[in-house]
PDB file of C-alpha atoms in Angstrom:
ATOM      1  CA  MET A 116      23.906   1.152 -52.680  1.00 57.00           C
ATOM      2  CA  THR A 117      24.077   2.961 -49.005  1.00 73.00           C
ATOM      3  CA  GLY A 118      21.483   3.709 -46.809  1.00 91.00           C
ATOM      4  CA  GLU A 119      20.522   7.083 -48.108  1.00 96.00           C
ATOM      5  CA  PHE A 120      18.287   5.841 -49.907  1.00 96.00           C
ATOM      6  CA  SER A 121      15.925   3.515 -47.288  1.00 96.00           C
ATOM      7  CA  LEU A 122      16.114   6.258 -44.680  1.00 97.00           C
ATOM      8  CA  ALA A 123      14.584   9.317 -47.122  1.00 98.00           C
ATOM      9  CA  ILE A 124      11.854   6.696 -47.977  1.00 98.00           C
ATOM     10  CA  HIS A 125      11.425   5.702 -44.349  1.00 98.00           C
ATOM     11  CA  ALA A 126      11.061   9.528 -43.706  1.00 98.00           C
ATOM     12  CA  LEU A 127       8.391  10.234 -46.572  1.00 98.00           C
ATOM     13  CA  VAL A 128       6.832   8.118 -45.510  1.00 98.00           C
ATOM     14  CA  PHE A 129       6.401   8.756 -41.997  1.00 98.00           C
ATOM     15  CA  LEU A 130       5.679  12.665 -42.569  1.00 98.00           C
ATOM     16  CA  SER A 131       2.883  11.233 -45.370  1.00 97.00           C
ATOM     17  CA  ARG A 132       1.027   9.817 -41.891  1.00 96.00           C
ATOM     18  CA  HIS A 133       1.349  13.368 -39.957  1.00 95.00           C
ATOM     19  CA  PRO A 134       0.065  15.904 -42.109  1.00 92.00           C
ATOM     20  CA  GLY A 135      -0.556  19.417 -41.708  1.00 86.00           C
ATOM     21  CA  ALA A 136       2.218  19.201 -38.709  1.00 91.00           C
ATOM     22  CA  THR A 137       5.704  19.616 -39.304  1.00 95.00           C
ATOM     23  CA  GLN A 138       8.581  16.436 -37.724  1.00 97.00           C
ATOM     24  CA  SER A 139      11.761  16.981 -35.650  1.00 96.00           C
ATOM     25  CA  SER A 140      14.829  15.683 -36.581  1.00 96.00           C
ATOM     26  CA  GLU A 141      15.290  14.105 -33.527  1.00 96.00           C
ATOM     27  CA  THR A 142      11.912  12.292 -33.955  1.00 97.00           C
ATOM     28  CA  LEU A 143      12.326  11.060 -37.450  1.00 97.00           C
ATOM     29  CA  ALA A 144      15.476  10.036 -36.134  1.00 97.00           C
ATOM     30  CA  ASP A 145      13.599   7.925 -33.427  1.00 97.00           C
ATOM     31  CA  ASN A 146      10.665   6.677 -35.882  1.00 97.00           C
ATOM     32  CA  ILE A 147      13.916   5.457 -38.575  1.00 97.00           C
ATOM     33  CA  CYS A 148      16.200   4.241 -35.677  1.00 97.00           C
ATOM     34  CA  THR A 149      19.253   6.521 -37.462  1.00 97.00           C
ATOM     35  CA  ASN A 150      20.717   9.924 -35.540  1.00 96.00           C
ATOM     36  CA  PRO A 151      19.729  13.208 -35.927  1.00 96.00           C
ATOM     37  CA  ALA A 152      22.611  14.669 -37.051  1.00 96.00           C
ATOM     38  CA  ARG A 153      22.016  11.164 -40.594  1.00 97.00           C
ATOM     39  CA  VAL A 154      18.235  12.015 -40.647  1.00 97.00           C
ATOM     40  CA  ARG A 155      19.725  16.222 -41.037  1.00 96.00           C
ATOM     41  CA  LYS A 156      22.340  15.170 -44.070  1.00 97.00           C
ATOM     42  CA  VAL A 157      19.830  13.751 -46.488  1.00 97.00           C
ATOM     43  CA  MET A 158      16.791  15.619 -45.454  1.00 97.00           C
ATOM     44  CA  SER A 159      18.811  18.013 -46.365  1.00 97.00           C
ATOM     45  CA  GLY A 160      18.867  16.693 -50.595  1.00 97.00           C
ATOM     46  CA  LEU A 161      14.477  16.344 -49.989  1.00 98.00           C
ATOM     47  CA  LYS A 162      14.967  20.225 -49.674  1.00 98.00           C
ATOM     48  CA  LYS A 163      17.210  21.133 -52.660  1.00 97.00           C
ATOM     49  CA  ALA A 164      14.852  18.669 -54.716  1.00 97.00           C
ATOM     50  CA  GLY A 165      11.727  20.482 -53.524  1.00 97.00           C
ATOM     51  CA  LEU A 166       9.887  17.155 -51.565  1.00 97.00           C
ATOM     52  CA  VAL A 167      10.033  18.757 -47.981  1.00 97.00           C
ATOM     53  CA  SER A 168      10.475  21.720 -46.398  1.00 96.00           C
ATOM     54  CA  THR A 169      11.261  23.475 -43.311  1.00 95.00           C
ATOM     55  CA  LYS A 170      10.313  24.597 -40.794  1.00 91.00           C
ATOM     56  CA  GLU A 171      12.979  27.117 -38.216  1.00 88.00           C
ATOM     57  CA  GLY A 172      12.144  27.612 -34.742  1.00 81.00           C
ATOM     58  CA  ALA A 173      11.015  25.102 -31.348  1.00 79.00           C
ATOM     59  CA  GLU A 174       8.190  23.656 -33.209  1.00 81.00           C
ATOM     60  CA  GLY A 175      10.146  23.395 -36.363  1.00 86.00           C
ATOM     61  CA  GLY A 176      10.919  20.895 -38.315  1.00 95.00           C
ATOM     62  CA  TYR A 177      10.176  19.056 -41.666  1.00 97.00           C
ATOM     63  CA  ALA A 178       6.618  18.378 -43.507  1.00 97.00           C
ATOM     64  CA  LEU A 179       6.383  17.094 -47.307  1.00 97.00           C
ATOM     65  CA  GLU A 180       5.920  19.663 -49.723  1.00 96.00           C
ATOM     66  CA  ARG A 181       3.751  17.585 -51.890  1.00 95.00           C
ATOM     67  CA  PRO A 182       1.149  14.839 -51.322  1.00 96.00           C
ATOM     68  CA  SER A 183       3.547  11.467 -51.253  1.00 96.00           C
ATOM     69  CA  GLY A 184       1.792  10.234 -54.295  1.00 97.00           C
ATOM     70  CA  GLU A 185       3.267  13.109 -56.442  1.00 97.00           C
ATOM     71  CA  MET A 186       6.623  12.030 -55.572  1.00 97.00           C
ATOM     72  CA  THR A 187       8.170   9.255 -57.226  1.00 98.00           C
ATOM     73  CA  LEU A 188      10.776   6.735 -55.700  1.00 98.00           C
ATOM     74  CA  ARG A 189      13.347   7.737 -58.689  1.00 97.00           C
ATOM     75  CA  GLN A 190      12.395  11.531 -57.019  1.00 98.00           C
ATOM     76  CA  VAL A 191      13.742  10.657 -53.920  1.00 98.00           C
ATOM     77  CA  ALA A 192      16.809   8.641 -55.706  1.00 97.00           C
ATOM     78  CA  ASP A 193      18.217  10.801 -57.179  1.00 96.00           C
ATOM     79  CA  ALA A 194      17.649  13.055 -54.558  1.00 97.00           C
ATOM     80  CA  VAL A 195      19.989  11.224 -52.043  1.00 97.00           C
ATOM     81  CA  GLY A 196      22.609  10.076 -55.122  1.00 94.00           C
ATOM     82  CA  ALA A 197      21.853   7.096 -54.758  1.00 94.00           C
ATOM     83  CA  ARG A 198      23.335   4.307 -57.212  1.00 90.00           C
ATOM     84  CA  PHE A 199      21.647   0.516 -57.614  1.00 91.00           C
ATOM     85  CA  VAL A 200      24.253  -1.108 -59.547  1.00 89.00           C
ATOM     86  CA  SER A 201      27.447   0.029 -58.881  1.00 83.00           C
ATOM     87  CA  ALA A 202      30.792  -0.916 -58.546  1.00 82.00           C
ATOM     88  CA  SER A 203      34.092   0.031 -55.582  1.00 80.00           C
ATOM     89  CA  TRP A 204      36.416  -2.181 -57.726  1.00 80.00           C
ATOM     90  CA  ARG A 205      37.228  -2.944 -60.807  1.00 81.00           C
ATOM     91  CA  SER A 206      39.437  -5.482 -62.088  1.00 87.00           C
ATOM     92  CA  GLY A 207      42.206  -5.562 -64.911  1.00 85.00           C
ATOM     93  CA  ASP A 208      44.374  -2.465 -65.777  1.00 85.00           C
ATOM     94  CA  ILE A 209      43.649  -0.857 -68.593  1.00 86.00           C
ATOM     95  CA  ASP A 210      47.343  -0.101 -69.705  1.00 89.00           C
ATOM     96  CA  LYS A 211      47.665  -4.203 -69.734  1.00 88.00           C
ATOM     97  CA  GLU A 212      48.337  -4.923 -73.943  1.00 88.00           C
ATOM     98  CA  CYS A 213      45.839  -7.921 -72.909  1.00 89.00           C
ATOM     99  CA  LEU A 214      42.452  -7.305 -73.990  1.00 87.00           C
ATOM    100  CA  ILE A 215      40.374  -8.736 -71.300  1.00 88.00           C
ATOM    101  CA  ALA A 216      42.533  -7.162 -68.960  1.00 89.00           C
ATOM    102  CA  SER A 217      42.647  -3.421 -70.200  1.00 89.00           C
ATOM    103  CA  GLY A 218      38.790  -3.462 -71.562  1.00 89.00           C
ATOM    104  CA  MET A 219      37.037  -4.872 -69.020  1.00 90.00           C
ATOM    105  CA  ALA A 220      36.910  -2.561 -66.675  1.00 88.00           C
ATOM    106  CA  GLY A 221      35.351  -0.593 -69.230  1.00 88.00           C
ATOM    107  CA  VAL A 222      32.609  -3.301 -70.452  1.00 91.00           C
ATOM    108  CA  MET A 223      31.644  -4.134 -66.774  1.00 90.00           C
ATOM    109  CA  ASP A 224      31.705   0.114 -66.444  1.00 89.00           C
ATOM    110  CA  GLY A 225      29.024   0.178 -68.971  1.00 91.00           C
ATOM    111  CA  LEU A 226      27.005  -2.934 -67.308  1.00 93.00           C
ATOM    112  CA  TYR A 227      26.434  -1.942 -64.158  1.00 91.00           C
ATOM    113  CA  GLY A 228      25.268   1.576 -65.376  1.00 91.00           C
ATOM    114  CA  GLU A 229      22.570  -0.310 -67.693  1.00 94.00           C
ATOM    115  CA  LEU A 230      21.775  -2.382 -64.927  1.00 95.00           C
ATOM    116  CA  ASP A 231      21.309   0.932 -62.463  1.00 93.00           C
ATOM    117  CA  GLY A 232      19.112   2.804 -65.313  1.00 94.00           C
ATOM    118  CA  LEU A 233      16.579  -0.303 -65.651  1.00 96.00           C
ATOM    119  CA  CYS A 234      16.081  -0.001 -61.657  1.00 95.00           C
ATOM    120  CA  LYS A 235      15.603   4.129 -61.624  1.00 95.00           C
ATOM    121  CA  ALA A 236      13.281   3.534 -64.692  1.00 97.00           C
ATOM    122  CA  ARG A 237      11.961   0.928 -62.194  1.00 97.00           C
ATOM    123  CA  LEU A 238      11.249   3.620 -59.339  1.00 97.00           C
ATOM    124  CA  ALA A 239       9.804   6.474 -61.585  1.00 97.00           C
ATOM    125  CA  ALA A 240       7.148   4.637 -61.844  1.00 97.00           C
ATOM    126  CA  LEU A 241       7.079   3.833 -57.634  1.00 98.00           C
ATOM    127  CA  THR A 242       5.370   6.854 -56.001  1.00 98.00           C
ATOM    128  CA  VAL A 243       6.156   6.893 -52.365  1.00 98.00           C
ATOM    129  CA  ALA A 244       2.009   6.509 -51.810  1.00 97.00           C
ATOM    130  CA  ASP A 245       2.951   3.485 -53.105  1.00 97.00           C
ATOM    131  CA  ILE A 246       5.330   2.264 -50.177  1.00 97.00           C
ATOM    132  CA  GLU A 247       3.040   3.025 -47.875  1.00 96.00           C
ATOM    133  CA  GLY A 248       0.346   1.323 -49.335  1.00 96.00           C
ATOM    134  CA  ARG A 249       2.165  -1.751 -48.598  1.00 96.00           C
ATOM    135  CA  ILE A 250       3.173  -1.235 -45.705  1.00 96.00           C
ATOM    136  CA  PHE A 251      -0.991   0.531 -44.702  1.00 92.00           C
ATOM    137  CA  PRO A 252      -2.678  -1.490 -47.189  1.00 88.00           C
ATOM    138  CA  PRO A 253      -6.568  -0.352 -48.246  1.00 81.00           C
ATOM    139  CA  GLY A 254      -9.346  -2.084 -46.972  1.00 73.00           C
TER     140      GLY A 254
END
């Protein structure tokens, strides 16, 4: 998993806590503790997914397109292309005669895909507002 998912959630919670105002990539980057170019890259995925809108100009920036309670973490993950369980290295070699060596990578890819799907299913039940509530508990 990369940091884009965390960055996106952070930005969406920040935007939710500042309703009616647009926030620049510089403002978001300062709060997230990263650089504005990275913020803009992630925010472009959120815009394509319809989660945020943009405004051009001196007072431009990003704003939520809908309430945070209507945005699932699965939607955010999909918008930024997040994978939660994967491997960059695979053991074995498909061209080897040994069934273990030739079959292990495919078996493990299937397992990683299954686990990633379970993570995303869980994220479909959580919203950006749920994350907000963990930071700002009601009461």
